[in-house]
Short mmCIF file of C-alpha atoms in Angstrom, two decimals:
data_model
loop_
_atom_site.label_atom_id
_atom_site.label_comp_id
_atom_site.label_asym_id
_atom_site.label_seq_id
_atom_site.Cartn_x
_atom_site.Cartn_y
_atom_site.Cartn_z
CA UNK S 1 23.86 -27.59 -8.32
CA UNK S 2 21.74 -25.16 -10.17
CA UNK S 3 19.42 -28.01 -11.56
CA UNK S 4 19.14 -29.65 -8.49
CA UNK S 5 18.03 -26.74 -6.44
CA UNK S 6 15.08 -26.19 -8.98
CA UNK S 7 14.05 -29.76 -8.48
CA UNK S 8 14.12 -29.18 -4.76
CA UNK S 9 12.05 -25.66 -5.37
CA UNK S 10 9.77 -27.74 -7.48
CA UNK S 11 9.21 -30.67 -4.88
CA UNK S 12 8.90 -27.96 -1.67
CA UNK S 13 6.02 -26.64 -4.40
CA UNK S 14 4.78 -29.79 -4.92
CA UNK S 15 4.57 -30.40 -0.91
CA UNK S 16 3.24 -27.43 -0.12
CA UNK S 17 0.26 -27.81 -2.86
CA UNK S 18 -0.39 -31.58 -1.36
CA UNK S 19 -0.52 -30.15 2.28
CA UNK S 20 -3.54 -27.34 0.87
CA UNK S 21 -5.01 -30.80 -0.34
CA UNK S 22 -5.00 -29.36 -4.05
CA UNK S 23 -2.03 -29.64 -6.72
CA UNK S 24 -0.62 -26.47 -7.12
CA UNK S 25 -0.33 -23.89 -9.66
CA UNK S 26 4.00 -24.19 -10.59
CA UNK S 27 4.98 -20.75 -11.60
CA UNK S 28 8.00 -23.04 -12.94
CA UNK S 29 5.85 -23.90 -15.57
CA UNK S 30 4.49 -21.28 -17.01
CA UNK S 31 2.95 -22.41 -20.03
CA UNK S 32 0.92 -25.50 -17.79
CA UNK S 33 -0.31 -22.29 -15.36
CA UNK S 34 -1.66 -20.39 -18.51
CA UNK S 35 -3.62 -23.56 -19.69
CA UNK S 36 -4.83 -24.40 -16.20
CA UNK S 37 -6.12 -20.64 -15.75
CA UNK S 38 -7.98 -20.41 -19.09
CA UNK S 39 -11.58 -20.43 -17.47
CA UNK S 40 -11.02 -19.50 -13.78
CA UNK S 41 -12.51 -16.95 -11.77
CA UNK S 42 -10.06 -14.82 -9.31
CA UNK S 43 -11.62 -13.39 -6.49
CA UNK S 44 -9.41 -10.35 -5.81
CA UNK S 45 -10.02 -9.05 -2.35
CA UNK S 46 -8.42 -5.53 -2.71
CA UNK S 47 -9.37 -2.28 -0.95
CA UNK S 48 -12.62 -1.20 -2.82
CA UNK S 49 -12.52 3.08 -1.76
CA UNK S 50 -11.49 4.53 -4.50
CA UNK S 51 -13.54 4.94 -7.85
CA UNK S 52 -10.29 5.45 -10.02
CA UNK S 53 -8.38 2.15 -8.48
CA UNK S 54 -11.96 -0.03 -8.97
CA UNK S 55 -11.47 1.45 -12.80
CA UNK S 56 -8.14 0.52 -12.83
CA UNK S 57 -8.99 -3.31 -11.57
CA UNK S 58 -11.59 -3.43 -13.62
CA UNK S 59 -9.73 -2.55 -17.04
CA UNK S 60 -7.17 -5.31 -15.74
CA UNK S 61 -10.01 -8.00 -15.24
CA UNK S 62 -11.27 -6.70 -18.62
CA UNK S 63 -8.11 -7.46 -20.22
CA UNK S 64 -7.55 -11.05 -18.52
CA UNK S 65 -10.68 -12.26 -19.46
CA UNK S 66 -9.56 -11.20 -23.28
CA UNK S 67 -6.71 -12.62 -23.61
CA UNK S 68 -6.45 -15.53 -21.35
CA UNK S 69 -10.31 -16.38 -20.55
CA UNK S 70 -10.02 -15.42 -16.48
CA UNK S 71 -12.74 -14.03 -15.04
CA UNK S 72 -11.24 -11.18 -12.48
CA UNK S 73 -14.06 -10.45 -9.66
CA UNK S 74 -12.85 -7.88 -7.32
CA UNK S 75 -14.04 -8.11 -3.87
CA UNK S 76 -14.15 -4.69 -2.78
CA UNK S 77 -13.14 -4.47 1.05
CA UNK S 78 -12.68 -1.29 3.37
CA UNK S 79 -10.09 -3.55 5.33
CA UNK S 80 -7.57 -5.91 3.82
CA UNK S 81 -7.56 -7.49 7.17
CA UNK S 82 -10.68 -9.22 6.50
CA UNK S 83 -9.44 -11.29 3.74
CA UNK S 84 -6.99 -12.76 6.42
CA UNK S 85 -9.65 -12.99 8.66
CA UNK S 86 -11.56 -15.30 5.76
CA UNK S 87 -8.58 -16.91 5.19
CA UNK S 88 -7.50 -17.71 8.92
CA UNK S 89 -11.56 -18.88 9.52
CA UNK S 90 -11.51 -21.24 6.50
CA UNK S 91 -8.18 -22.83 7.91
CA UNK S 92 -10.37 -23.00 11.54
CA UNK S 93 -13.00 -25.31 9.72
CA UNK S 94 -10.67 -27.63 7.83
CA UNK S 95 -11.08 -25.83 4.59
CA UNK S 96 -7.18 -26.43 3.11
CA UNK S 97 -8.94 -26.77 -0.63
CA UNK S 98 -11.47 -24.46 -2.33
CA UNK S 99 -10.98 -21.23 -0.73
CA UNK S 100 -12.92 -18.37 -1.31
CA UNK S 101 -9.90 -15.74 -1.77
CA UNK S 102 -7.54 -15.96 -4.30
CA UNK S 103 -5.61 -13.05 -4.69
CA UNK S 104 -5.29 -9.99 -2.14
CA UNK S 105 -3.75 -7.00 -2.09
CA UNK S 106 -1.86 -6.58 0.93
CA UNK S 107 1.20 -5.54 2.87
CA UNK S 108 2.53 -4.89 6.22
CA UNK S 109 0.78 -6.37 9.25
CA UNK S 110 -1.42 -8.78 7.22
CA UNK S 111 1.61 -10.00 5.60
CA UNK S 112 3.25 -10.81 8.69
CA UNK S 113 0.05 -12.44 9.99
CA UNK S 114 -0.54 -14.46 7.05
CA UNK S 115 3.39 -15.68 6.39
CA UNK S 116 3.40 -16.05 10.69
CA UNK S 117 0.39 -18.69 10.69
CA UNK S 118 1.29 -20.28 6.92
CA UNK S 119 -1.71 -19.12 5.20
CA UNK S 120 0.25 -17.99 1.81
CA UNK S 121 0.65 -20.05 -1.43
CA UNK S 122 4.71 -21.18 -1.74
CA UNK S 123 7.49 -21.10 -1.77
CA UNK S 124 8.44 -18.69 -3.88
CA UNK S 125 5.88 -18.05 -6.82
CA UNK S 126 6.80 -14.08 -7.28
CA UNK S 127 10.44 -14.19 -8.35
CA UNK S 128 9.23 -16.63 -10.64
CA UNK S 129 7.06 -14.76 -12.52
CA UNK S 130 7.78 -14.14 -16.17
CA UNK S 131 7.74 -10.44 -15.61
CA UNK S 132 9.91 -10.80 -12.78
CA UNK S 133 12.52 -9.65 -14.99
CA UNK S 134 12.24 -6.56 -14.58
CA UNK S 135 11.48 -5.79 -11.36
CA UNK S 136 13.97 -3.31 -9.64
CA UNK S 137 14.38 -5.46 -6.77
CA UNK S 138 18.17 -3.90 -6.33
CA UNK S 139 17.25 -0.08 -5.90
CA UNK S 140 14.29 -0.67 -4.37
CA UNK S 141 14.47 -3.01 -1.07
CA UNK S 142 11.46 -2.66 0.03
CA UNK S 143 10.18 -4.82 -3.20
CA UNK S 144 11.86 -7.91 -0.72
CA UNK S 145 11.22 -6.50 2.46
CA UNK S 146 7.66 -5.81 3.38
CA UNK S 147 7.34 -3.68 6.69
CA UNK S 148 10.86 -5.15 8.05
CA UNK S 149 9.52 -8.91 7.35
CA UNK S 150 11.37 -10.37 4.21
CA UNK S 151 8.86 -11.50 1.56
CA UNK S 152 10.72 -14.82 0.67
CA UNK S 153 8.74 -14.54 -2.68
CA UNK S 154 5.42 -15.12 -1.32
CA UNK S 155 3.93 -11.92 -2.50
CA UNK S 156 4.55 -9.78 -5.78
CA UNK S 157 5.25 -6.54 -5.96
CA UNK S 158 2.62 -4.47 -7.38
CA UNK S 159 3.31 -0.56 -6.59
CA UNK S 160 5.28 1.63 -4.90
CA UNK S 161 3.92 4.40 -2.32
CA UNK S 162 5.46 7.47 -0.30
CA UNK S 163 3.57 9.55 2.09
CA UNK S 164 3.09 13.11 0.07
CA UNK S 165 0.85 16.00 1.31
CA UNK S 166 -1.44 18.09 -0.61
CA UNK S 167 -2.94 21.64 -0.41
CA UNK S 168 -4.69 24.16 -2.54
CA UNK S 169 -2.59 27.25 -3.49
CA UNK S 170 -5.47 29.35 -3.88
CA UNK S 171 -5.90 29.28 -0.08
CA UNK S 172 -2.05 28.56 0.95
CA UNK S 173 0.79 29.70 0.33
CA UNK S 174 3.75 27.28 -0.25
CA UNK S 175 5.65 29.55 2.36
CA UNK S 176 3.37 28.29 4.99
CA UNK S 177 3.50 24.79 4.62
CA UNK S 178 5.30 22.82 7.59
CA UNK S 179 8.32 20.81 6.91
CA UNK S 180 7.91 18.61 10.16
CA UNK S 181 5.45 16.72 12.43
CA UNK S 182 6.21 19.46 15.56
CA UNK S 183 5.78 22.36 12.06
CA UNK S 184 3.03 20.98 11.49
CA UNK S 185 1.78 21.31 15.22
CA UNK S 186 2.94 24.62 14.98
CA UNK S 187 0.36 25.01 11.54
CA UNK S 188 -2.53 23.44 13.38
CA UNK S 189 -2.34 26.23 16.18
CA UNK S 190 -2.46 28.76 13.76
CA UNK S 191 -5.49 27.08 11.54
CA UNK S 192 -7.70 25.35 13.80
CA UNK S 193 -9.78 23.14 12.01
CA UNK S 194 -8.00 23.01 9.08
CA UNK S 195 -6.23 19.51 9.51
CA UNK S 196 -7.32 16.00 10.19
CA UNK S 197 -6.08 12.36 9.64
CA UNK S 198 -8.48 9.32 9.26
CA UNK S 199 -9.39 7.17 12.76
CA UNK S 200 -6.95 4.43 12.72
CA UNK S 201 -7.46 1.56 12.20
CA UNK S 202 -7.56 2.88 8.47
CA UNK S 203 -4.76 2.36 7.19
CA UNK S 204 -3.77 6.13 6.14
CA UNK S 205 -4.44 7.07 9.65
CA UNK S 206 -2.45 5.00 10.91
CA UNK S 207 0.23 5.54 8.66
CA UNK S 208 0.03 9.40 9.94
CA UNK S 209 0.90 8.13 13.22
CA UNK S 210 3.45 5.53 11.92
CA UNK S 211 5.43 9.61 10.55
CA UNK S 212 5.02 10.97 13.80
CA UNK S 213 6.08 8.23 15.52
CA UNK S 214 9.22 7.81 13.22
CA UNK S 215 10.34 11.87 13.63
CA UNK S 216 10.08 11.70 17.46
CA UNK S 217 10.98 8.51 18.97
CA UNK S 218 14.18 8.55 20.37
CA UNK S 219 15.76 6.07 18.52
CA UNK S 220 14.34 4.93 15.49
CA UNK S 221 16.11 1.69 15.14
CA UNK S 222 13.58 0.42 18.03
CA UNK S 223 11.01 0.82 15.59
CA UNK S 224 12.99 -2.25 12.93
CA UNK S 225 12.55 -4.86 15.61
CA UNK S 226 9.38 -5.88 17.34
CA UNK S 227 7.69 -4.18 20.01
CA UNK S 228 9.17 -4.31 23.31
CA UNK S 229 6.22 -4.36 25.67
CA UNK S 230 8.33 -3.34 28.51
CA UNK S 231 9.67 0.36 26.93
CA UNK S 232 6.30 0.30 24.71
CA UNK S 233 4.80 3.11 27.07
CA UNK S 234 8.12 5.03 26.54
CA UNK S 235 8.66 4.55 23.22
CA UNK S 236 5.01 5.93 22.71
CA UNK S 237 5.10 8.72 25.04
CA UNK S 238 6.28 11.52 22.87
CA UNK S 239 3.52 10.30 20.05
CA UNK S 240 0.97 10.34 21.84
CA UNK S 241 1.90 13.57 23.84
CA UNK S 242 1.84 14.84 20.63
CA UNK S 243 -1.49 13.97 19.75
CA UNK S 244 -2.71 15.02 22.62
CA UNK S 245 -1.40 18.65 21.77
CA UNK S 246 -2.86 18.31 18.30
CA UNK S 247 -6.33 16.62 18.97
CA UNK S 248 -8.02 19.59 19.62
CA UNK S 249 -6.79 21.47 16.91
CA UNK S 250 -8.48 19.04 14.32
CA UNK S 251 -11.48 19.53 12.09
CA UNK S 252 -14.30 19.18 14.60
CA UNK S 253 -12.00 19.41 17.40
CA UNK S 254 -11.20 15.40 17.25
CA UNK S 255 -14.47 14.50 18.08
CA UNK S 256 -15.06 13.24 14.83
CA UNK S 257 -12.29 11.93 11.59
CA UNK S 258 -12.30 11.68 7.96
CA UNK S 259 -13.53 8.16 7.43
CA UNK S 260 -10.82 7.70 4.98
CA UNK S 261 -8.55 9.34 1.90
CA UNK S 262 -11.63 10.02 -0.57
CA UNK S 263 -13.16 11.57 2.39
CA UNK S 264 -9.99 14.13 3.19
CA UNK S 265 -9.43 14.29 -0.69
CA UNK S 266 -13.38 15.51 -0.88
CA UNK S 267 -13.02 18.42 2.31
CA UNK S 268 -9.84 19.83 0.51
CA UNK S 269 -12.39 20.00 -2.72
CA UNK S 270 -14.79 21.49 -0.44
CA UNK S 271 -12.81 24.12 1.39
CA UNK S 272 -13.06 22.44 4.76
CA UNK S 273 -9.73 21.35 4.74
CA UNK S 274 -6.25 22.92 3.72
CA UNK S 275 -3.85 20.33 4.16
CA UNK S 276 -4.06 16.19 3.57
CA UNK S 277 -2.01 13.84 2.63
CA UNK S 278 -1.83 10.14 0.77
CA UNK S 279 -0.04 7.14 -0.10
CA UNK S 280 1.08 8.02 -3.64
CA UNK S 281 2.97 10.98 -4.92
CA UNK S 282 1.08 11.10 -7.99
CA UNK S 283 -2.72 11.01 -6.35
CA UNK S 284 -3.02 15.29 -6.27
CA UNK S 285 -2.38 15.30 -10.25
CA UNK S 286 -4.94 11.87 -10.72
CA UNK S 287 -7.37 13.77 -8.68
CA UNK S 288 -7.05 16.96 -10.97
CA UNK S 289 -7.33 14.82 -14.06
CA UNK S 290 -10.10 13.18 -12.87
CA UNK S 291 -12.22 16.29 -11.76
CA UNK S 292 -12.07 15.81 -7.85
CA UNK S 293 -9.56 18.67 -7.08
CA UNK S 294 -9.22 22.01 -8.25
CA UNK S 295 -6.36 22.41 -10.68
CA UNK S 296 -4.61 24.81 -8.29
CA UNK S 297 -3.59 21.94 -5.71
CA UNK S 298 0.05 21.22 -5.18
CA UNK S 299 2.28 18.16 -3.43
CA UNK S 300 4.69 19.09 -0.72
CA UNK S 301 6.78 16.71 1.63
CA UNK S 302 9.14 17.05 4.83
CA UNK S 303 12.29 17.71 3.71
CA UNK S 304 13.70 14.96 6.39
CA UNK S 305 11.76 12.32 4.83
CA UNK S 306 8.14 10.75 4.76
CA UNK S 307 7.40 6.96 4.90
CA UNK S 308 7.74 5.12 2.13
CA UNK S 309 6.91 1.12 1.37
CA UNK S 310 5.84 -0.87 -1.34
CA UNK S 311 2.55 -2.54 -1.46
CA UNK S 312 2.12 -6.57 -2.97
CA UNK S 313 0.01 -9.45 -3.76
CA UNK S 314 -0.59 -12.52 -2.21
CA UNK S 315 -2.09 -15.91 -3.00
CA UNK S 316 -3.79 -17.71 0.48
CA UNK S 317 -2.66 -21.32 0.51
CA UNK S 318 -5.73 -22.35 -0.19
CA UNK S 319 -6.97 -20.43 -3.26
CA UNK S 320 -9.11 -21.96 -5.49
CA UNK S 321 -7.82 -20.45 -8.59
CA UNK S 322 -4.11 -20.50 -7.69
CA UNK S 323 -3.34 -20.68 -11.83
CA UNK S 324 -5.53 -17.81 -12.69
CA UNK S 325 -3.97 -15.58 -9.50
CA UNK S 326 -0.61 -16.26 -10.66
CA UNK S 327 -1.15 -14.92 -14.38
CA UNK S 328 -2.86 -12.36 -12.91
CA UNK S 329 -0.36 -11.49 -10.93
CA UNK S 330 2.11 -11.63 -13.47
CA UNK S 331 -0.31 -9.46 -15.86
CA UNK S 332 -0.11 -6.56 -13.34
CA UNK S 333 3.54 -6.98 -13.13
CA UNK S 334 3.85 -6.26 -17.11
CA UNK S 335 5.42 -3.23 -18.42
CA UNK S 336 2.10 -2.51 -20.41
CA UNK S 337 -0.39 -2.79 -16.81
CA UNK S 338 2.84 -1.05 -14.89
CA UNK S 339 2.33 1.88 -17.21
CA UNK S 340 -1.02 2.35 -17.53
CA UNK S 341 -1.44 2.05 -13.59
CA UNK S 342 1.30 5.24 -13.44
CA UNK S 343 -0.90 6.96 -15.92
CA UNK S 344 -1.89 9.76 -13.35
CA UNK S 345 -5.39 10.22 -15.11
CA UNK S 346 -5.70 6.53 -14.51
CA UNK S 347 -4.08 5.74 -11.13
CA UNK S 348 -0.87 7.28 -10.60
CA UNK S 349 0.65 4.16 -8.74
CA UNK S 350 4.36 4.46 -9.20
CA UNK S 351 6.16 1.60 -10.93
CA UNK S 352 8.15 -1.09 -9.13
CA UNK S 353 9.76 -1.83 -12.37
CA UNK S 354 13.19 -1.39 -13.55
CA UNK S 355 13.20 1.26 -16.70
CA UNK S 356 16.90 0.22 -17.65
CA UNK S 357 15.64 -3.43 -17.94
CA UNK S 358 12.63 -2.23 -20.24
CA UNK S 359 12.44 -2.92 -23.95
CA UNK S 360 13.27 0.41 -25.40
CA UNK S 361 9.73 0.84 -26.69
CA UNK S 362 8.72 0.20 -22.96
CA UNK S 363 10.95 2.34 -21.46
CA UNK S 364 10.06 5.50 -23.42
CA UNK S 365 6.62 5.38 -22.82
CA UNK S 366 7.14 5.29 -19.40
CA UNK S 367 9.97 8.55 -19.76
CA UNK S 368 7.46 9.77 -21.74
CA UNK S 369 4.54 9.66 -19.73
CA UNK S 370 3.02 13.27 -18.34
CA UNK S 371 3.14 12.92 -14.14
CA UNK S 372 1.12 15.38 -13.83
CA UNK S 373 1.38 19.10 -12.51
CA UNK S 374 1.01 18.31 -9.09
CA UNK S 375 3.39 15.26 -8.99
CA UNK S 376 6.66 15.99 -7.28
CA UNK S 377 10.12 15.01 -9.75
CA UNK S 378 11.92 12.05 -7.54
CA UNK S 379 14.47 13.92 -6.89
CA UNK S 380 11.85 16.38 -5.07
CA UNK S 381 10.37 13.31 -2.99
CA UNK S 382 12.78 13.70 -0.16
CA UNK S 383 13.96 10.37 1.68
CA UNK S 384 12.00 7.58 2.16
CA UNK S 385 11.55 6.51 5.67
CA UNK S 386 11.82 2.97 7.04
CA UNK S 387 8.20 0.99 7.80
CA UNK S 388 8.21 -0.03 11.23
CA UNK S 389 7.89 -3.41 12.12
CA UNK S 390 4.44 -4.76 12.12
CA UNK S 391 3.82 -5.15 15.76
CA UNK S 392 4.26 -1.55 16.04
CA UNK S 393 1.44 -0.35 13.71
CA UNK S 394 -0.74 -2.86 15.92
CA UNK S 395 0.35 -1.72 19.17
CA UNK S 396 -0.14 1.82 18.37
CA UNK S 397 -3.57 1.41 16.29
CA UNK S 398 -4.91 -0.45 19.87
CA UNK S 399 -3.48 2.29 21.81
CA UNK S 400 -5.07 4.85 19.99
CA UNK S 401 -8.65 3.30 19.59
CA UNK S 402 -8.10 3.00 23.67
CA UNK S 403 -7.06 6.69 23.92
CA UNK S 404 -9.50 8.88 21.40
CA UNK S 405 -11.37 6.17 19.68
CA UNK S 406 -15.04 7.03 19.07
CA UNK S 407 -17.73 6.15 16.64
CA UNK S 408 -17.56 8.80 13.89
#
């Protein structure tokens, strides 16, 4: 039975390759995808706003083209969804073959989008990566479940993230800090001007309103299924009467936003801010290391949880360089990229990886490895809250555009 369901993986493989009118890249043969990379070049669309993630992608190119002779170009964007809007226009003309994407970083809505109209490579390339192995795919769900949507192995798992907040402790005390969206409210009345969130439809912005949304709808299993358009202006009411309350209470009053994280990260640097937040527990200490915050910033969190997800890759169905995105893939996946990506005076992207299934060498550099002295412990994270389902981050990003949106 075994055998027979890889021969039926391998045909569906086979099919699916025929249908992109190319012959695809078979992660089942891994040796064949390593000789048909040698000499590719991946385009890697990937968010392009941060100077020490470029490094990072750029050390990783650096490396493929090395050791297995793959060029790695990254395609810096300022929003993934205009890969998938590449992607979905090349389909429009006919272009099944010869894409000009080949890998992109991605989760959540563009997932859905891409896996809901059939623009992803498949079926199932990531578990059958090489360095698959030691993926913690059993503590960590959200490695198969992307934003509610399961990822049926047609993206890899390349990081984890949790929502964290930052502030400097020469100008707050840790006393202070709110433990809540309504504390933090509370905060903003007391220091006006002092807090801001990027204008959605950035994604940390967004992901802001994802929190509140999460601590005050009334029942947050809504928020695992798709939008109901009939209870949407419900659901939504306590959100956005909450923004209301807190929009003029922002830097500038509202009238103007951060344009994204590097922005916020550069106002706490500059005094204008006190409190921000970002998608990585370890980003405060990376930021020290790396000169852009004063050494006396600190992480905090709500102590009833902040969201937490996992963010992938993805190979469009009709990537050029499907060989050279899968090894590339797999690269990033390795114990060796893993670590050096966690490396907060490189990145500070937490593993997805398993440390009991690491080599022992492996796993001690990672035990090993100095967070930082802004970096939480995980046992100081807090819970990680559910992502919503997809539709609702759409919903409410078009909502808010129609309520406060305003060129910055």
């Amino acid at each position: 039975m075994v055998e027979w369901a890889g021969k039926i993986a391998a045909a569906l493989l086979l099919a699916c390759a025929v249908a992109g009118g190319a012959v695809a890249a078979d992660p089942g043969n891994w040796d064949k995808v390593v000789a048909e990379a040698k000499g590719q070049t991946v385009y890697f669309n990937a968010w392009g706003g941060s100077e020490t993630i470029n490094a990072y992608i750029g050390w990783a190119g650096e490396e493929m083209k090395a050791r297995h002779g793959v060029s790695v170009v990254h395609v810096k964007l300022d929003d993934t969804a205009k890969a998938v809007a590449t992607v979905v226009a090349e389909k429009s003309a006919g272009k099944d073959d010869g894409g000009s994407v080949d890998l992109i970083w991605i989760n959540g809505e563009n997932f859905a989008a891409m896996k809901r109209q059939g623009l992803l490579f498949g079926p199932d390339w990531a578990t059958r990566l090489p360095n698959w192995r030691y993926v913690d795919h059993e503590t960590k769900p959200t490695v198969l479940t992307d934003f509610t949507i399961p990822t049926e192995g047609l993206e890899s798992p390349w990081g984890g993230a949790k929502l964290v907040f930052f502030y400097d402790s020469a100008r707050t005390e840790a006393n202070e800090l709110p433990d809540s969206a309504e504390e933090l409210l509370i905060w903003a009345k007391a220091n006006p001007g002092r807090f801001s969130y990027p204008q959605p439809p950035d994604f940390i912005g967004s992901s802001f309103l994802k929190q509140v949304l999460i601590e005050l709808i009334d029942d947050t299993g809504k928020l695992q299924k798709p939008v109901d358009e009939a209870m949407f202006a419900a659901d939504t009411a306590p959100l956005f009467a909450y923004l209301d309350r807190l929009k003029p209470l922002l830097w500038r009053q509202g009238k103007a936003y951060p344009q994204n994280y590097p922005d916020m990260k550069q106002k706490l640097a500059d005094g204008e801010l006190d409190i921000i937040f970002a998608f990585n527990p370890a980003e405060a200490s990376s930021a020290i290391a790396n000169g852009e915050l004063p050494e006396t910033v600190r992480s905090f969190v709500f102590s009833g949880g902040t969201l937490g997800n996992t963010h992938f890759l993805a190979v469009p169905y009709n990537a050029t360089a499907k060989a050279g995105a899968l090894l590339f893939a797999n690269f990033l996946l390795s114990p060796e990229a893993q670590l050096h990506k966690q490396d907060p005076k490189i990145w500070g992207d937490p593993t997805v990886l398993s440390l009991g299934k690491l080599p022992t060498a492996d796993r001690s550099a990672f035990e090993n490895l100095d967070l930082g002295v802004a970096t939480l412990k995980p046992d100081e994270l807090g819970p990680a809250l559910e992502e919503p389902h997809p539709s609702w981050m759409t919903r409410i990003e078009a909502e808010w555009i129609r309520r406060y949106g305003a060129p910055n």
